């Protein structure tokens, strides 16, 4: 679900899609999966990464999750903003993580599959105070619905972990689907809002803002 790294030069484009609103098959997809656990085996490298994290961070530690963190810039910024929390950034690309900036002492980076880490965190008794989905790969083609996090079978796990979940994107429909999925799965009410970041958290956010894109987010208050 990671988005590709933004190009260093040139204006970025808003995702193009034949969709004009949330995918019409999203409610049926969620209903079909209701009550069915996500049984995909956890990858060994993800489990090893999680165990290394868990060895130094107990489940009762105040925690923030930065999903698919890319080069870790957002992880560093969030750790600076929340010095009393451990901020865990997760990405499946070793190359991206190798380009991370210097991190505050309360930041951690893991190379792992994000879907695996969400499940391992829930099973391990972790309940993050906040979770961030910052500019995930939008997969804007209609046939790619199931690749988006709101339509992924792991999304109920994300909601079950709880906390304040913030999704940001330059494609409004992605955030709308996040809001719809949260309502259908967990009865969470939220709204999509346009916003302008005072300080960009990620290279994508900086590039999209510089390109004049409208940016959107939602805030999901997920009960634990």
Coordinates of N, CA and C in Angstrom, one line a residue:
X1 N 0.8 -1.2 0.0 CA 0.0 0.0 0.0 C 0.8 1.3 0.0
X2 N 2.2 1.1 0.1 CA 3.0 2.3 0.1 C 2.9 3.0 -1.3
X3 N 2.9 4.3 -1.2 CA 3.0 5.1 -2.5 C 4.4 5.2 -2.9
X4 N 4.7 5.3 -4.2 CA 6.1 5.5 -4.7 C 6.6 6.8 -4.2
X5 N 7.9 6.9 -4.2 CA 8.5 8.2 -3.8 C 8.2 9.3 -4.7
X6 N 8.0 10.5 -4.3 CA 7.7 11.6 -5.2 C 8.9 12.0 -6.0
X7 N 8.7 12.4 -7.2 CA 9.8 12.8 -8.0 C 10.4 14.1 -7.5
X8 N 11.7 14.3 -7.6 CA 12.4 15.4 -7.0 C 12.0 16.8 -7.7
X9 N 11.6 16.7 -9.0 CA 11.3 17.9 -9.7 C 10.0 17.8 -10.5
X10 N 9.4 19.0 -10.8 CA 8.2 18.9 -11.6 C 7.0 18.9 -10.7
X11 N 5.9 19.3 -11.4 CA 4.6 19.4 -10.6 C 4.0 18.0 -10.6
X12 N 3.4 17.7 -9.4 CA 2.8 16.4 -9.3 C 1.3 16.5 -9.8
X13 N 0.7 15.3 -10.0 CA -0.6 15.3 -10.5 C -1.6 14.7 -9.5
X14 N -2.8 15.2 -9.5 CA -3.9 14.6 -8.7 C -4.2 13.2 -9.4
X15 N -4.4 12.2 -8.6 CA -4.8 10.9 -9.1 C -6.0 11.0 -10.1
X16 N -5.9 10.3 -11.2 CA -7.0 10.3 -12.2 C -7.8 9.1 -12.0
X17 N -9.1 9.2 -12.0 CA -10.0 8.0 -11.8 C -11.3 8.2 -12.5
X18 N -11.9 7.1 -12.9 CA -13.3 7.2 -13.4 C -14.3 7.3 -12.3
X19 N -13.9 7.1 -11.1 CA -14.8 7.3 -9.9 C -15.1 8.8 -9.7
X20 N -16.3 9.0 -9.3 CA -16.7 10.4 -9.0 C -17.1 10.5 -7.5
X21 N -17.1 9.4 -6.8 CA -17.4 9.3 -5.4 C -16.9 8.0 -4.9
X22 N -17.2 7.6 -3.6 CA -16.8 6.3 -3.1 C -17.2 5.2 -4.0
X23 N -16.4 4.2 -4.1 CA -16.7 3.1 -4.9 C -18.0 2.4 -4.6
X24 N -18.8 2.2 -5.6 CA -20.2 1.6 -5.3 C -20.1 0.2 -4.7
X25 N -19.0 -0.5 -4.9 CA -18.9 -1.9 -4.4 C -18.3 -1.9 -2.9
X26 N -17.9 -0.8 -2.4 CA -17.3 -0.8 -1.1 C -18.2 -1.3 0.0
X27 N -19.5 -0.9 0.1 CA -20.4 -1.4 1.1 C -20.6 -2.9 1.0
X28 N -20.7 -3.4 -0.2 CA -20.9 -4.9 -0.4 C -19.7 -5.7 0.0
X29 N -18.5 -5.1 -0.3 CA -17.3 -5.8 0.0 C -17.1 -5.9 1.5
X30 N -17.4 -4.8 2.2 CA -17.3 -4.8 3.7 C -18.3 -5.7 4.3
X31 N -19.5 -5.7 3.7 CA -20.6 -6.6 4.3 C -20.2 -8.1 4.1
X32 N -19.6 -8.4 3.0 CA -19.2 -9.8 2.7 C -18.1 -10.3 3.6
X33 N -17.3 -9.4 4.1 CA -16.2 -9.8 4.9 C -16.6 -9.7 6.4
X34 N -17.7 -9.2 6.8 CA -18.1 -8.9 8.2 C -18.0 -10.2 9.0
X35 N -17.3 -10.1 10.1 CA -17.1 -11.2 11.0 C -16.1 -12.3 10.6
X36 N -15.4 -12.0 9.5 CA -14.4 -13.0 9.0 C -13.0 -12.4 9.3
X37 N -12.3 -13.1 10.1 CA -10.9 -12.6 10.4 C -10.0 -12.7 9.2
X38 N -9.0 -11.8 9.2 CA -8.0 -11.7 8.1 C -7.0 -12.8 8.4
X39 N -6.9 -13.8 7.6 CA -6.1 -15.0 8.0 C -4.8 -15.1 7.2
X40 N -4.5 -14.1 6.5 CA -3.2 -14.2 5.7 C -2.0 -14.4 6.7
X41 N -1.1 -15.4 6.4 CA 0.0 -15.6 7.4 C 0.9 -14.3 7.5
X42 N 1.4 -14.1 8.7 CA 2.3 -13.0 8.9 C 3.6 -13.4 8.4
X43 N 4.2 -12.5 7.6 CA 5.5 -12.8 7.0 C 6.6 -12.9 8.1
X44 N 7.5 -13.8 8.0 CA 8.6 -14.0 9.0 C 9.3 -12.7 9.3
X45 N 9.7 -11.9 8.3 CA 10.4 -10.7 8.5 C 9.6 -9.6 9.3
X46 N 8.3 -9.7 9.1 CA 7.4 -8.7 9.9 C 7.4 -9.2 11.3
X47 N 7.3 -10.5 11.6 CA 7.2 -10.9 12.9 C 8.6 -10.6 13.7
X48 N 9.7 -10.9 13.0 CA 11.0 -10.6 13.6 C 11.1 -9.1 13.9
X49 N 10.7 -8.2 13.0 CA 10.7 -6.8 13.2 C 9.8 -6.4 14.4
X50 N 8.6 -7.0 14.5 CA 7.7 -6.6 15.6 C 8.3 -7.1 16.9
X51 N 8.9 -8.3 16.9 CA 9.4 -8.8 18.2 C 10.6 -7.9 18.7
X52 N 11.4 -7.4 17.8 CA 12.5 -6.5 18.2 C 11.9 -5.2 18.7
X53 N 10.8 -4.7 18.2 CA 10.1 -3.5 18.7 C 9.5 -3.8 20.1
X54 N 8.8 -4.9 20.2 CA 8.1 -5.2 21.4 C 9.1 -5.5 22.6
X55 N 10.3 -5.9 22.3 CA 11.3 -6.1 23.3 C 11.6 -4.9 24.1
X56 N 11.5 -3.7 23.4 CA 11.8 -2.5 24.1 C 10.7 -1.5 24.3
X57 N 9.5 -2.0 24.0 CA 8.3 -1.1 24.1 C 7.1 -1.9 24.6
X58 N 6.8 -1.7 25.9 CA 5.7 -2.5 26.5 C 4.3 -2.0 25.9
X59 N 3.3 -2.9 26.0 CA 2.0 -2.5 25.4 C 1.3 -1.3 26.1
X60 N 1.7 -1.0 27.3 CA 1.1 0.2 28.0 C 1.9 1.5 27.7
X61 N 2.9 1.4 26.9 CA 3.6 2.6 26.5 C 2.8 3.5 25.6
X62 N 2.7 4.8 25.9 CA 1.9 5.7 25.0 C 2.5 5.6 23.6
X63 N 1.7 5.3 22.6 CA 2.2 5.0 21.3 C 1.5 5.7 20.2
X64 N 2.2 6.0 19.1 CA 1.6 6.6 17.9 C 2.2 5.8 16.7
X65 N 1.3 5.4 15.8 CA 1.7 4.6 14.6 C 1.7 5.5 13.4
X66 N 2.8 5.4 12.7 CA 3.0 6.1 11.4 C 3.1 5.1 10.3
X67 N 1.9 4.8 9.7 CA 1.9 3.7 8.7 C 2.5 4.0 7.4
X68 N 3.2 3.1 6.8 CA 3.8 3.3 5.5 C 4.6 4.6 5.4
X69 N 5.5 4.7 6.3 CA 6.2 6.0 6.6 C 7.2 6.5 5.6
X70 N 7.5 5.6 4.6 CA 8.4 6.0 3.5 C 9.8 6.3 4.1
X71 N 10.3 7.5 3.8 CA 11.6 7.9 4.3 C 11.7 8.3 5.7
X72 N 10.6 8.2 6.4 CA 10.6 8.5 7.9 C 10.6 9.9 8.3
X73 N 10.4 10.8 7.4 CA 10.3 12.2 7.7 C 9.1 12.5 8.7
X74 N 8.0 11.9 8.3 CA 6.8 12.1 9.2 C 7.0 11.5 10.6
X75 N 7.7 10.3 10.6 CA 8.0 9.7 11.9 C 8.8 10.7 12.8
X76 N 9.8 11.3 12.2 CA 10.7 12.2 13.0 C 9.9 13.4 13.4
X77 N 9.0 14.0 12.6 CA 8.2 15.2 12.9 C 7.2 14.8 14.0
X78 N 6.6 13.7 13.9 CA 5.6 13.3 14.9 C 6.3 13.1 16.2
X79 N 7.4 12.5 16.2 CA 8.2 12.2 17.5 C 8.6 13.5 18.1
X80 N 8.9 14.5 17.3 CA 9.2 15.9 17.9 C 8.0 16.5 18.5
X81 N 6.8 16.3 17.8 CA 5.6 16.9 18.3 C 5.0 16.2 19.5
X82 N 5.3 14.9 19.7 CA 4.7 14.2 20.8 C 5.9 13.5 21.5
X83 N 6.6 14.3 22.3 CA 7.8 13.7 22.9 C 7.5 12.7 24.1
X84 N 6.3 12.7 24.5 CA 5.9 11.8 25.6 C 5.3 10.5 25.0
X85 N 5.4 10.3 23.7 CA 5.0 9.0 23.1 C 6.1 8.4 22.3
X86 N 6.1 7.1 22.2 CA 6.9 6.4 21.2 C 6.2 6.5 19.9
X87 N 6.9 6.9 18.8 CA 6.3 7.0 17.5 C 6.9 5.9 16.6
X88 N 6.1 5.0 16.2 CA 6.5 3.8 15.4 C 6.2 4.0 13.9
X89 N 7.3 4.2 13.1 CA 7.1 4.3 11.7 C 7.4 2.9 11.0
X90 N 6.5 2.5 10.1 CA 6.6 1.2 9.5 C 6.6 1.4 8.0
X91 N 7.5 0.7 7.3 CA 7.5 0.7 5.8 C 8.1 -0.6 5.3
X92 N 7.7 -1.0 4.2 CA 8.2 -2.3 3.7 C 9.5 -2.2 2.8
X93 N 9.9 -0.9 2.6 CA 11.0 -0.7 1.7 C 12.3 -0.4 2.5
X94 N 13.3 -1.2 2.5 CA 14.6 -1.0 3.1 C 15.2 0.2 2.5
X95 N 15.1 0.5 1.2 CA 15.7 1.6 0.6 C 15.1 2.9 1.1
X96 N 13.8 3.0 1.2 CA 13.2 4.2 1.8 C 13.7 4.5 3.2
X97 N 13.6 3.4 4.0 CA 14.0 3.6 5.4 C 15.5 4.0 5.6
X98 N 16.3 3.5 4.7 CA 17.7 3.9 4.7 C 18.0 5.4 4.5
X99 N 17.0 6.1 4.0 CA 17.1 7.5 3.7 C 16.4 8.4 4.8
X100 N 16.1 7.7 5.9 CA 15.5 8.5 7.0 C 16.4 9.5 7.6
X101 N 15.8 10.6 8.1 CA 16.6 11.6 8.7 C 17.0 11.2 10.1
X102 N 17.9 12.0 10.8 CA 18.2 11.7 12.2 C 16.9 11.7 13.0
X103 N 16.7 10.7 13.8 CA 15.4 10.5 14.6 C 15.6 10.9 16.0
X104 N 14.5 11.5 16.6 CA 14.5 11.7 18.1 C 14.5 10.4 18.8
X105 N 14.9 10.4 20.0 CA 15.1 9.2 20.8 C 13.8 8.4 21.0
X106 N 12.6 9.1 20.8 CA 11.3 8.4 21.0 C 10.8 7.9 19.7
X107 N 11.5 7.9 18.6 CA 11.1 7.3 17.3 C 11.7 6.0 17.1
X108 N 10.9 5.1 16.4 CA 11.3 3.8 16.0 C 10.9 3.6 14.5
X109 N 11.8 2.9 13.8 CA 11.5 2.5 12.4 C 11.5 1.0 12.3
X110 N 10.6 0.4 11.6 CA 10.6 -1.0 11.3 C 10.4 -1.2 9.8
X111 N 11.2 -2.2 9.3 CA 10.9 -2.7 7.9 C 10.0 -3.9 8.1
X112 N 8.8 -3.7 7.6 CA 7.8 -4.8 7.7 C 6.6 -4.5 6.9
X113 N 5.7 -5.5 6.7 CA 4.5 -5.3 6.0 C 3.5 -4.7 7.0
X114 N 2.9 -3.6 6.6 CA 2.0 -2.8 7.5 C 0.8 -3.6 8.0
X115 N 0.3 -4.4 7.1 CA -0.9 -5.2 7.5 C -0.5 -6.2 8.6
X116 N 0.7 -6.8 8.5 CA 1.2 -7.7 9.5 C 1.3 -6.9 10.9
X117 N 1.9 -5.8 10.8 CA 2.2 -5.0 12.1 C 0.9 -4.6 12.8
X118 N -0.1 -4.2 12.0 CA -1.3 -3.8 12.7 C -1.9 -5.0 13.4
X119 N -1.9 -6.2 12.8 CA -2.4 -7.4 13.5 C -1.6 -7.8 14.7
X120 N -0.3 -7.7 14.5 CA 0.6 -8.1 15.7 C 0.4 -7.1 16.8
X121 N 0.3 -5.9 16.5 CA 0.0 -4.9 17.6 C -1.3 -5.2 18.3
X122 N -2.3 -5.5 17.6 CA -3.6 -5.8 18.3 C -3.5 -7.0 19.1
X123 N -2.9 -8.1 18.6 CA -2.8 -9.3 19.3 C -1.9 -9.2 20.5
X124 N -0.9 -8.2 20.4 CA 0.0 -8.0 21.5 C -0.5 -7.1 22.6
X125 N -1.7 -6.6 22.4 CA -2.3 -5.7 23.5 C -2.0 -4.3 23.4
X126 N -1.4 -3.8 22.2 CA -1.0 -2.4 22.1 C -2.3 -1.6 21.6
X127 N -2.4 -0.4 22.2 CA -3.6 0.4 21.8 C -3.0 1.8 21.6
X128 N -2.7 2.2 20.4 CA -2.1 3.5 20.1 C -3.0 4.6 20.4
X129 N -2.4 5.7 20.9 CA -3.2 6.9 21.1 C -3.6 7.6 19.8
X130 N -2.8 7.5 18.8 CA -3.0 8.0 17.5 C -2.4 7.1 16.4
X131 N -3.1 7.2 15.2 CA -2.6 6.4 14.1 C -2.6 7.4 12.9
X132 N -1.6 7.3 12.0 CA -1.6 8.2 10.8 C -1.5 7.4 9.6
X133 N -2.3 7.7 8.6 CA -2.2 7.2 7.2 C -2.0 8.4 6.3
X134 N -0.7 8.7 6.1 CA -0.4 9.9 5.4 C -0.1 9.6 3.9
X135 N -1.0 10.0 3.0 CA -0.8 9.9 1.6 C -0.5 8.5 1.2
X136 N -1.4 7.5 1.5 CA -1.2 6.2 1.1 C -1.4 6.1 -0.4
X137 N -0.8 5.1 -1.1 CA -1.0 4.9 -2.5 C -2.5 4.9 -2.8
X138 N -3.0 5.7 -3.6 CA -4.5 5.8 -3.8 C -5.1 4.7 -4.6
X139 N -4.3 4.0 -5.5 CA -4.8 3.0 -6.3 C -6.1 3.5 -7.0
X140 N -6.1 4.5 -7.8 CA -7.3 5.2 -8.2 C -8.1 4.4 -9.3
X141 N -7.6 3.4 -9.9 CA -8.4 2.7 -10.9 C -9.5 1.9 -10.2
X142 N -10.7 1.9 -10.9 CA -11.9 1.3 -10.3 C -11.6 -0.1 -9.9
X143 N -10.9 -0.9 -10.7 CA -10.6 -2.3 -10.4 C -9.6 -2.5 -9.3
X144 N -9.0 -1.4 -8.7 CA -8.0 -1.6 -7.7 C -8.6 -1.3 -6.3
X145 N -9.9 -1.3 -6.2 CA -10.5 -0.9 -4.9 C -9.9 -1.7 -3.7
X146 N -9.8 -3.0 -3.8 CA -9.4 -3.9 -2.7 C -8.0 -3.6 -2.3
X147 N -7.2 -2.8 -3.1 CA -5.8 -2.5 -2.7 C -5.8 -1.3 -1.8
X148 N -6.9 -0.5 -1.7 CA -6.9 0.6 -0.8 C -7.1 0.2 0.6
X149 N -6.5 0.9 1.6 CA -6.7 0.5 3.0 C -8.1 0.5 3.4
X150 N -9.0 1.4 3.1 CA -10.4 1.4 3.6 C -11.1 0.1 3.1
X151 N -10.7 -0.5 2.0 CA -11.3 -1.7 1.5 C -10.6 -2.9 1.8
X152 N -9.4 -2.8 2.4 CA -8.6 -4.0 2.7 C -9.1 -4.8 3.9
X153 N -8.9 -6.1 3.9 CA -9.5 -6.9 5.0 C -8.8 -6.6 6.3
X154 N -7.7 -5.8 6.3 CA -7.1 -5.5 7.6 C -7.7 -4.2 8.2
X155 N -8.5 -3.5 7.5 CA -9.0 -2.2 8.0 C -9.8 -2.4 9.3
X156 N -10.6 -3.4 9.5 CA -11.2 -3.6 10.8 C -10.2 -3.7 12.0
X157 N -9.1 -4.3 11.7 CA -8.0 -4.3 12.7 C -7.5 -2.9 13.1
X158 N -7.3 -2.1 12.0 CA -6.9 -0.7 12.3 C -7.9 0.0 13.2
X159 N -9.1 -0.2 12.9 CA -10.2 0.5 13.8 C -10.2 -0.1 15.2
X160 N -10.0 -1.4 15.3 CA -10.0 -2.1 16.6 C -8.8 -1.7 17.5
X161 N -7.7 -1.3 16.9 CA -6.6 -0.8 17.6 C -6.9 0.5 18.4
X162 N -7.8 1.3 17.8 CA -8.4 2.5 18.4 C -7.5 3.7 18.3
X163 N -7.8 4.7 19.1 CA -7.1 6.0 19.1 C -7.7 6.9 18.0
X164 N -7.0 8.0 17.8 CA -7.4 9.0 16.8 C -6.7 8.6 15.5
X165 N -7.5 8.3 14.5 CA -6.9 7.8 13.2 C -7.0 8.9 12.2
X166 N -5.9 9.4 11.7 CA -6.0 10.5 10.7 C -5.5 10.0 9.4
X167 N -6.3 10.2 8.4 CA -5.9 9.8 7.0 C -5.9 11.1 6.2
X168 N -4.8 11.3 5.4 CA -4.6 12.5 4.6 C -4.3 12.0 3.1
X169 N -4.9 12.8 2.2 CA -4.7 12.4 0.8 C -4.9 13.7 -0.1
X170 N -4.4 13.7 -1.3 CA -4.7 14.7 -2.2 C -5.8 14.2 -3.2
X171 N -6.4 13.0 -2.9 CA -7.5 12.5 -3.7 C -8.7 12.4 -2.7
X172 N -9.6 13.3 -2.8 CA -10.7 13.4 -1.9 C -11.5 12.0 -1.7
X173 N -11.6 11.3 -2.8 CA -12.4 10.1 -2.8 C -11.8 9.1 -1.8
X174 N -10.4 9.0 -1.7 CA -9.8 8.1 -0.8 C -10.2 8.4 0.6
X175 N -10.2 9.6 1.0 CA -10.6 10.0 2.4 C -12.1 9.7 2.6
X176 N -12.9 10.0 1.5 CA -14.4 9.7 1.6 C -14.6 8.2 1.9
X177 N -13.8 7.3 1.2 CA -13.9 5.9 1.4 C -13.5 5.5 2.8
X178 N -12.5 6.2 3.3 CA -12.0 5.9 4.7 C -13.2 6.2 5.7
X179 N -13.8 7.3 5.5 CA -14.9 7.7 6.4 C -16.1 6.7 6.2
X180 N -16.4 6.3 5.0 CA -17.5 5.4 4.8 C -17.2 4.0 5.4
X181 N -16.0 3.5 5.2 CA -15.6 2.2 5.8 C -15.7 2.2 7.3
X182 N -15.2 3.3 7.9 CA -15.3 3.4 9.4 C -16.7 3.4 9.9
X183 N -17.6 4.0 9.1 CA -19.0 4.0 9.5 C -19.6 2.6 9.4
X184 N -19.3 2.0 8.3 CA -19.9 0.7 8.0 C -19.4 -0.4 9.0
X185 N -18.1 -0.3 9.3 CA -17.4 -1.4 10.1 C -17.6 -1.2 11.5
X186 N -17.5 0.1 12.0 CA -17.5 0.3 13.4 C -18.4 1.4 13.9
X187 N -19.3 1.9 13.0 CA -20.2 2.9 13.4 C -19.6 4.3 13.8
X188 N -18.4 4.5 13.3 CA -17.7 5.8 13.6 C -18.2 6.9 12.6
X189 N -18.6 8.0 13.2 CA -19.0 9.1 12.4 C -17.8 10.1 12.2
X190 N -17.6 10.5 11.0 CA -16.5 11.4 10.7 C -16.8 12.2 9.5
X191 N -16.0 13.2 9.2 CA -16.3 14.0 8.0 C -14.9 14.2 7.3
X192 N -15.0 14.5 6.0 CA -13.9 14.9 5.2 C -13.7 16.4 5.2
X193 N -12.5 16.9 5.4 CA -12.3 18.3 5.5 C -11.0 18.6 4.6
X194 N -11.1 19.8 4.0 CA -9.9 20.3 3.3 C -9.1 21.0 4.4
X195 N -7.8 21.0 4.2 CA -6.9 21.6 5.2 C -5.6 22.1 4.5
X196 N -4.9 22.9 5.2 CA -3.6 23.4 4.7 C -2.6 23.2 5.8
X197 N -1.6 22.3 5.6 CA -0.7 22.1 6.7 C 0.2 23.3 7.0
X198 N 0.4 23.6 8.3 CA 1.3 24.7 8.6 C 2.7 24.2 8.3
X199 N 3.0 23.0 8.6 CA 4.3 22.4 8.3 C 4.1 21.0 7.7
X200 N 4.5 20.8 6.4 CA 4.3 19.4 5.8 C 4.9 18.3 6.6
X201 N 4.2 17.2 6.8 CA 4.8 16.1 7.5 C 5.6 15.2 6.6
X202 N 5.3 15.1 5.3 CA 5.9 14.2 4.5 C 6.4 14.9 3.2
X203 N 7.3 14.2 2.5 CA 7.7 14.8 1.2 C 6.6 14.9 0.2
X204 N 5.6 13.9 0.3 CA 4.4 14.0 -0.6 C 3.6 15.3 -0.3
X205 N 3.4 15.5 1.0 CA 2.6 16.6 1.4 C 3.2 17.9 1.0
X206 N 4.5 18.0 1.1 CA 5.2 19.2 0.7 C 5.1 19.4 -0.8
X207 N 5.3 18.3 -1.6 CA 5.2 18.4 -3.0 C 3.8 18.7 -3.5
X208 N 2.8 18.1 -2.9 CA 1.4 18.4 -3.3 C 1.0 19.8 -3.0
X209 N 1.4 20.3 -1.9 CA 1.1 21.7 -1.5 C 1.8 22.6 -2.5
X210 N 3.0 22.3 -2.8 CA 3.8 23.2 -3.7 C 3.2 23.2 -5.1
X211 N 2.5 22.1 -5.5 CA 1.9 22.0 -6.8 C 0.4 22.6 -6.8
X212 N 0.0 23.1 -5.6 CA -1.3 23.7 -5.6 C -2.5 22.8 -5.4
X213 N -2.2 21.5 -5.0 CA -3.3 20.6 -4.8 C -4.1 20.9 -3.6
X214 N -5.4 20.6 -3.7 CA -6.2 20.6 -2.5 C -5.9 19.4 -1.7
X215 N -5.8 19.5 -0.4 CA -5.4 18.4 0.5 C -6.6 18.1 1.4
X216 N -6.8 16.8 1.7 CA -8.0 16.4 2.4 C -7.6 15.5 3.6
X217 N -8.4 15.5 4.6 CA -8.1 14.6 5.7 C -9.5 14.2 6.4
X218 N -9.4 13.2 7.2 CA -10.5 12.8 8.1 C -9.8 12.4 9.4
X219 N -10.6 12.6 10.5 CA -10.2 12.2 11.9 C -11.2 11.2 12.4
X220 N -10.8 10.0 12.6 CA -11.6 9.0 13.1 C -11.3 8.7 14.6
X221 N -12.3 8.9 15.4 CA -12.1 8.7 16.8 C -12.6 7.2 17.1
X222 N -11.6 6.3 17.1 CA -11.9 4.9 17.3 C -11.9 4.5 18.7
X223 N -13.0 3.9 19.3 CA -13.0 3.5 20.6 C -12.1 2.3 20.8
X224 N -11.6 2.1 22.0 CA -10.8 0.9 22.3 C -11.5 0.0 23.1

